[in-house]
Tab-separated table of C-alpha atoms in Angstrom:
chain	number	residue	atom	x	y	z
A	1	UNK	CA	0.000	0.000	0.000
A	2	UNK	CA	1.386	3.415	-0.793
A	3	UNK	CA	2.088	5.660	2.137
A	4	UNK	CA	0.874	8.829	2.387
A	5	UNK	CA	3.237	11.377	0.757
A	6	UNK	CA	4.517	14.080	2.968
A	7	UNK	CA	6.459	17.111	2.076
A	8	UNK	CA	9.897	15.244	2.072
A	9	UNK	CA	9.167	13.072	-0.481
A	10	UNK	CA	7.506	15.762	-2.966
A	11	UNK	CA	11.197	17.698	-1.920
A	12	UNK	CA	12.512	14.314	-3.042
A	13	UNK	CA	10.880	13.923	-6.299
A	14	UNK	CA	11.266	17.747	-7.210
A	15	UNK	CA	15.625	17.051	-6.641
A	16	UNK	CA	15.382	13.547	-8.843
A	17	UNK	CA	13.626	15.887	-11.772
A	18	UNK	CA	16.040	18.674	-11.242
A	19	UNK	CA	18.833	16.663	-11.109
A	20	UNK	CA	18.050	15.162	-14.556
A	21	UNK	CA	18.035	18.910	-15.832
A	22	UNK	CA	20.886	19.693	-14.383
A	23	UNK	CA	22.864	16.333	-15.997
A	24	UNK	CA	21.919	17.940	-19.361
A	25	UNK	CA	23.916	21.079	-19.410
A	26	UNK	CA	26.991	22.164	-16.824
A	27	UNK	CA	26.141	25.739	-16.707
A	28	UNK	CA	22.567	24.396	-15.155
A	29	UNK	CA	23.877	22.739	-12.472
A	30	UNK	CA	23.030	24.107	-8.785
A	31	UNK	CA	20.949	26.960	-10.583
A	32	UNK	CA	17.764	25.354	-9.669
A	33	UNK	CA	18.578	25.104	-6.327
A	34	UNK	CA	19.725	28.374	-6.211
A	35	UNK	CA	17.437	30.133	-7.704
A	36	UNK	CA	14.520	28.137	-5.373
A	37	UNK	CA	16.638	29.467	-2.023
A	38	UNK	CA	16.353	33.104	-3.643
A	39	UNK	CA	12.651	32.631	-4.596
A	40	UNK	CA	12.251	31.663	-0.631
A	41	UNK	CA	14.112	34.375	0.582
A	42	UNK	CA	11.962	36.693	-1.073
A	43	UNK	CA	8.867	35.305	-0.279
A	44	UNK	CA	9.584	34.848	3.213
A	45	UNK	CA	10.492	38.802	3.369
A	46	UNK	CA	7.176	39.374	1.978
A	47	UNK	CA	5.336	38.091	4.614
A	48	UNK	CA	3.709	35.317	2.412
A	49	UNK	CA	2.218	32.630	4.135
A	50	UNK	CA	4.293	29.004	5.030
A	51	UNK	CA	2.266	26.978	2.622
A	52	UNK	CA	2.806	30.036	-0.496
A	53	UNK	CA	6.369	30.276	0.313
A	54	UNK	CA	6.653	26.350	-0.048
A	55	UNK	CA	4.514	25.992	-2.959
A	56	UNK	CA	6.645	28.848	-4.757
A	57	UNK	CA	9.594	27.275	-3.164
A	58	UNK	CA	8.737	24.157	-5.410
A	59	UNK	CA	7.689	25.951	-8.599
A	60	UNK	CA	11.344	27.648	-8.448
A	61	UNK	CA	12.895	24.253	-8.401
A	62	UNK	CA	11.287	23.053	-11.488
A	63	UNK	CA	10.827	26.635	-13.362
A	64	UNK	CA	13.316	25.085	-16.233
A	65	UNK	CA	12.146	21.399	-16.184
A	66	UNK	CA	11.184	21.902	-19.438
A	67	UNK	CA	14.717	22.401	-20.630
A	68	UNK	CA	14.392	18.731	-20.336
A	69	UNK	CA	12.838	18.902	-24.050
A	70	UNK	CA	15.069	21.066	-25.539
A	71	UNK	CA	18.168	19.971	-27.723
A	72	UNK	CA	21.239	18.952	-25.731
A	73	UNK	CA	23.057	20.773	-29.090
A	74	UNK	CA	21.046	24.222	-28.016
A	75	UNK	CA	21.318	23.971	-24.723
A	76	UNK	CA	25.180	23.127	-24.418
A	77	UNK	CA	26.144	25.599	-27.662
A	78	UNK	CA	29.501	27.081	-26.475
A	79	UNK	CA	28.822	30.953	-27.415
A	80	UNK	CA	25.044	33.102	-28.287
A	81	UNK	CA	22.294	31.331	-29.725
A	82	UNK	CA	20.964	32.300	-33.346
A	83	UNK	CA	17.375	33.424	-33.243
A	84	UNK	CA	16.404	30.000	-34.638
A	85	UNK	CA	18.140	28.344	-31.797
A	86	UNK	CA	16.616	30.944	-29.260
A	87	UNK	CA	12.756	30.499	-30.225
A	88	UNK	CA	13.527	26.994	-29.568
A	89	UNK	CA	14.719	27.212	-26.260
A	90	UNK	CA	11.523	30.094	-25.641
A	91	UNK	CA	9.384	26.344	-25.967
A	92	UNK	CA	10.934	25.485	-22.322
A	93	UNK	CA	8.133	27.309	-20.036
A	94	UNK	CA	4.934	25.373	-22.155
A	95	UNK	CA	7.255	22.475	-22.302
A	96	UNK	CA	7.641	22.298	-18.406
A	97	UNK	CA	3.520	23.038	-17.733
A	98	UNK	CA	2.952	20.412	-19.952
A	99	UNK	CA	5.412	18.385	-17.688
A	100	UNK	CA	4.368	19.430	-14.413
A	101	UNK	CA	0.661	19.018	-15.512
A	102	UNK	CA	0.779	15.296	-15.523
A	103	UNK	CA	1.283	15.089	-11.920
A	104	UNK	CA	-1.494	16.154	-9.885
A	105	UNK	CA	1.266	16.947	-7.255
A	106	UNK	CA	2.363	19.806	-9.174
A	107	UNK	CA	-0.461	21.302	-10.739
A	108	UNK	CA	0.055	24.447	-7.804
A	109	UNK	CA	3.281	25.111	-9.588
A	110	UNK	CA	2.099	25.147	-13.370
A	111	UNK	CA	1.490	29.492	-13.028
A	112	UNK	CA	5.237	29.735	-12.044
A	113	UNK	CA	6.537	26.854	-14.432
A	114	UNK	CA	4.545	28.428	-17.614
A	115	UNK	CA	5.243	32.042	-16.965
A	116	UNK	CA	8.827	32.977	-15.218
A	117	UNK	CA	9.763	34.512	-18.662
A	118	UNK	CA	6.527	36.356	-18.577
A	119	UNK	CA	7.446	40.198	-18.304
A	120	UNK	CA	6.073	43.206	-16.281
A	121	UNK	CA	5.834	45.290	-19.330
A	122	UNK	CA	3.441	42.170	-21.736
A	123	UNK	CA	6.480	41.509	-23.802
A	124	UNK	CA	7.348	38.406	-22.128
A	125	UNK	CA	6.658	34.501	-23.198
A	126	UNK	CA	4.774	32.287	-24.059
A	127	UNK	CA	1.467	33.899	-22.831
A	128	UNK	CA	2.364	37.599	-23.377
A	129	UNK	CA	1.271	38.231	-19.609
A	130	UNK	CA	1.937	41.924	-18.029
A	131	UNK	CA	1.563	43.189	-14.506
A	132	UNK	CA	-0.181	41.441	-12.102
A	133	UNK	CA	-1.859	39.152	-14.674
A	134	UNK	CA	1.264	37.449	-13.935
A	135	UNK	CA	1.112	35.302	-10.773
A	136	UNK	CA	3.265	36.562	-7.804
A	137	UNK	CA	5.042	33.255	-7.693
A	138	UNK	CA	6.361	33.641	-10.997
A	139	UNK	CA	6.904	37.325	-10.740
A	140	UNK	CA	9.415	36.789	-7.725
A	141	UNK	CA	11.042	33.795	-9.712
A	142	UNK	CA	11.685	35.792	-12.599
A	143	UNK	CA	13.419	37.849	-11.223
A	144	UNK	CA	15.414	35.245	-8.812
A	145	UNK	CA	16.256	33.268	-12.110
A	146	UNK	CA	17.464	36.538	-14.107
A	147	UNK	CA	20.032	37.449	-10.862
A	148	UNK	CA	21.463	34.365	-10.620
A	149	UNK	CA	21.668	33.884	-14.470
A	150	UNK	CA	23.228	37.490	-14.159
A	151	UNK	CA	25.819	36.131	-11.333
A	152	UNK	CA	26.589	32.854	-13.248
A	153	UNK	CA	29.230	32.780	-15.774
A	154	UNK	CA	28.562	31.479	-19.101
A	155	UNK	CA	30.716	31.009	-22.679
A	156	UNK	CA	30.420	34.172	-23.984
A	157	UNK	CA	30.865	36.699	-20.988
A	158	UNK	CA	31.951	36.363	-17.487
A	159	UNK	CA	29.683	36.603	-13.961
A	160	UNK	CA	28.272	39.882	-13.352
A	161	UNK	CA	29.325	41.077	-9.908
A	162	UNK	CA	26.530	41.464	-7.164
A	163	UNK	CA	26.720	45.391	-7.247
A	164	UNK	CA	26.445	45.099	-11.381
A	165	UNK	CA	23.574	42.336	-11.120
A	166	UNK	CA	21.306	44.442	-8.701
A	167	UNK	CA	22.190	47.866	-10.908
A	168	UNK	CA	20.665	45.757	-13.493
A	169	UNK	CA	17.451	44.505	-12.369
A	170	UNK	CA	16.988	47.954	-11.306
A	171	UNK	CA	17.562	49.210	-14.966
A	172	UNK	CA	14.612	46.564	-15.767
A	173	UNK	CA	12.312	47.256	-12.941
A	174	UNK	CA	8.492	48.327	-14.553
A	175	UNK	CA	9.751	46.943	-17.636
A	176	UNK	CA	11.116	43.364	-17.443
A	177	UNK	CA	10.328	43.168	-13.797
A	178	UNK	CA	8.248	43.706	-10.996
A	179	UNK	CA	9.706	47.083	-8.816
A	180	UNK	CA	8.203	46.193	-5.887
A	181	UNK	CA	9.994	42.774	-5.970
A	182	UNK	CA	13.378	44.236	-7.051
A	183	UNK	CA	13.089	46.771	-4.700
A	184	UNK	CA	12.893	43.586	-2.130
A	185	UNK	CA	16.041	42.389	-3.741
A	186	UNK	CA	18.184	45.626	-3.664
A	187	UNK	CA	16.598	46.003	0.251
A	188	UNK	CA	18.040	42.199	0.609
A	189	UNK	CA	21.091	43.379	-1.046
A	190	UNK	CA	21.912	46.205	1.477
A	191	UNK	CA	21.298	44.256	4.417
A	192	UNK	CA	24.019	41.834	2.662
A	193	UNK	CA	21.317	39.049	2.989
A	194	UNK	CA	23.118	38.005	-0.799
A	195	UNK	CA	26.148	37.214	-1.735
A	196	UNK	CA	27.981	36.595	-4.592
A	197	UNK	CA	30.559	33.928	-4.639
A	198	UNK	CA	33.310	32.206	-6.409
A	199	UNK	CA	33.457	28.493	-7.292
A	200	UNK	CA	35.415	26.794	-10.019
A	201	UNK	CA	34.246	28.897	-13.372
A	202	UNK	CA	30.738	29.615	-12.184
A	203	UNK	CA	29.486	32.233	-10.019
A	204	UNK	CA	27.110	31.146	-7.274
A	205	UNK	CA	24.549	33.001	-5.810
A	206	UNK	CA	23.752	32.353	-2.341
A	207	UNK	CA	21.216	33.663	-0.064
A	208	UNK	CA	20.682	33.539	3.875
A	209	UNK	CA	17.968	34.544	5.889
């Protein structure tokens, strides 16, 4: 008989999934987790309830599970993607709802899955979402995913520093964005609840509360 399943398994299902993503590409690896502990951060400095913070938490974890579909070719290109290239990897948000939506256990997460590359100003993807017709749980992990994206090194340009990261998301705040969630971040920022940190050729972001 199957027990019933508590919140450490669904933790343990959501690292087997993200751990397949991360096998796929080296430049993924750890930014899943990472971005999920930012995601947290934020929404536990919002006030949001236990049971929002966990379920956006989650969603963060598996925002890029559709990568999954995508070409290894695309995904592990050394250098920029052509536009060809890049409209393919723009599939990854339906990709992942479509993923997440055949297991009931996730259907809470789809909003955040589907629409992290939603932006603030409508000219996001794949729904073309602006403002708050975008959920908060994907607002706050778009902009999680973009800072540690910013703070990772990649083939074709080096880490952004943590003072050049936040100047950024400021630079997109109202238009790529939420302000009132990178307003969190530079708060966070200040307070030095981030930092920025070396390992190997990657740039990890790390967050404590």
């Amino acid at each position: 008989m199957l027990h019933q399943i508590t919140i450490d398994d669904l933790h343990e299902m959501v690292d087997a999934l993200t751990t397949a993503l991360d096998a796929k590409n080296s430049y993924m690896c750890g930014h899943s987790e990472r971005v999920a502990m930012l995601s947290l951060l934020l929404a536990n400095t919002m006030g949001l309830s236990p049971a929002e913070q966990t379920r956006i938490h989650i969603g963060a974890h598996l925002h890029d599970i559709g990568k999954i579909g995508i070409p290894d070719v695309i995904l592990n290109k050394q250098g920029k993607l052509t536009d060809d290239e890049f409209n393919i990897i723009r599939q990854h948000p339906a990709i992942g709802d479509n993923i997440v939506g055949k297991l009931k256990l996730f259907h809470s997460v789809a909003d955040i899955v589907r629409h992290h590359h939603e932006r603030f100003d409508g000219k996001g993807y794949p729904d073309g979402l602006r403002g708050h017709d975008i959920s908060l749980g994907a607002r706050i992990v778009a902009v999680a995913d973009a800072f540690d994206a910013m703070t990772s090194a990649r083939a074709y340009r080096t880490a952004f520093t943590l003072s050049q990261a936040i100047a950024e998301a400021q630079r997109c705040q109202g238009t790529q964005f939420d302000p009132d969630i990178v307003a969190i971040l530079v708060d966070l920022s200040t307070k030095n609840k981030l930092i920025s940190s070396g390992g190997g050729e990657i740039r990890s972001l790390v967050a404590t509360a």
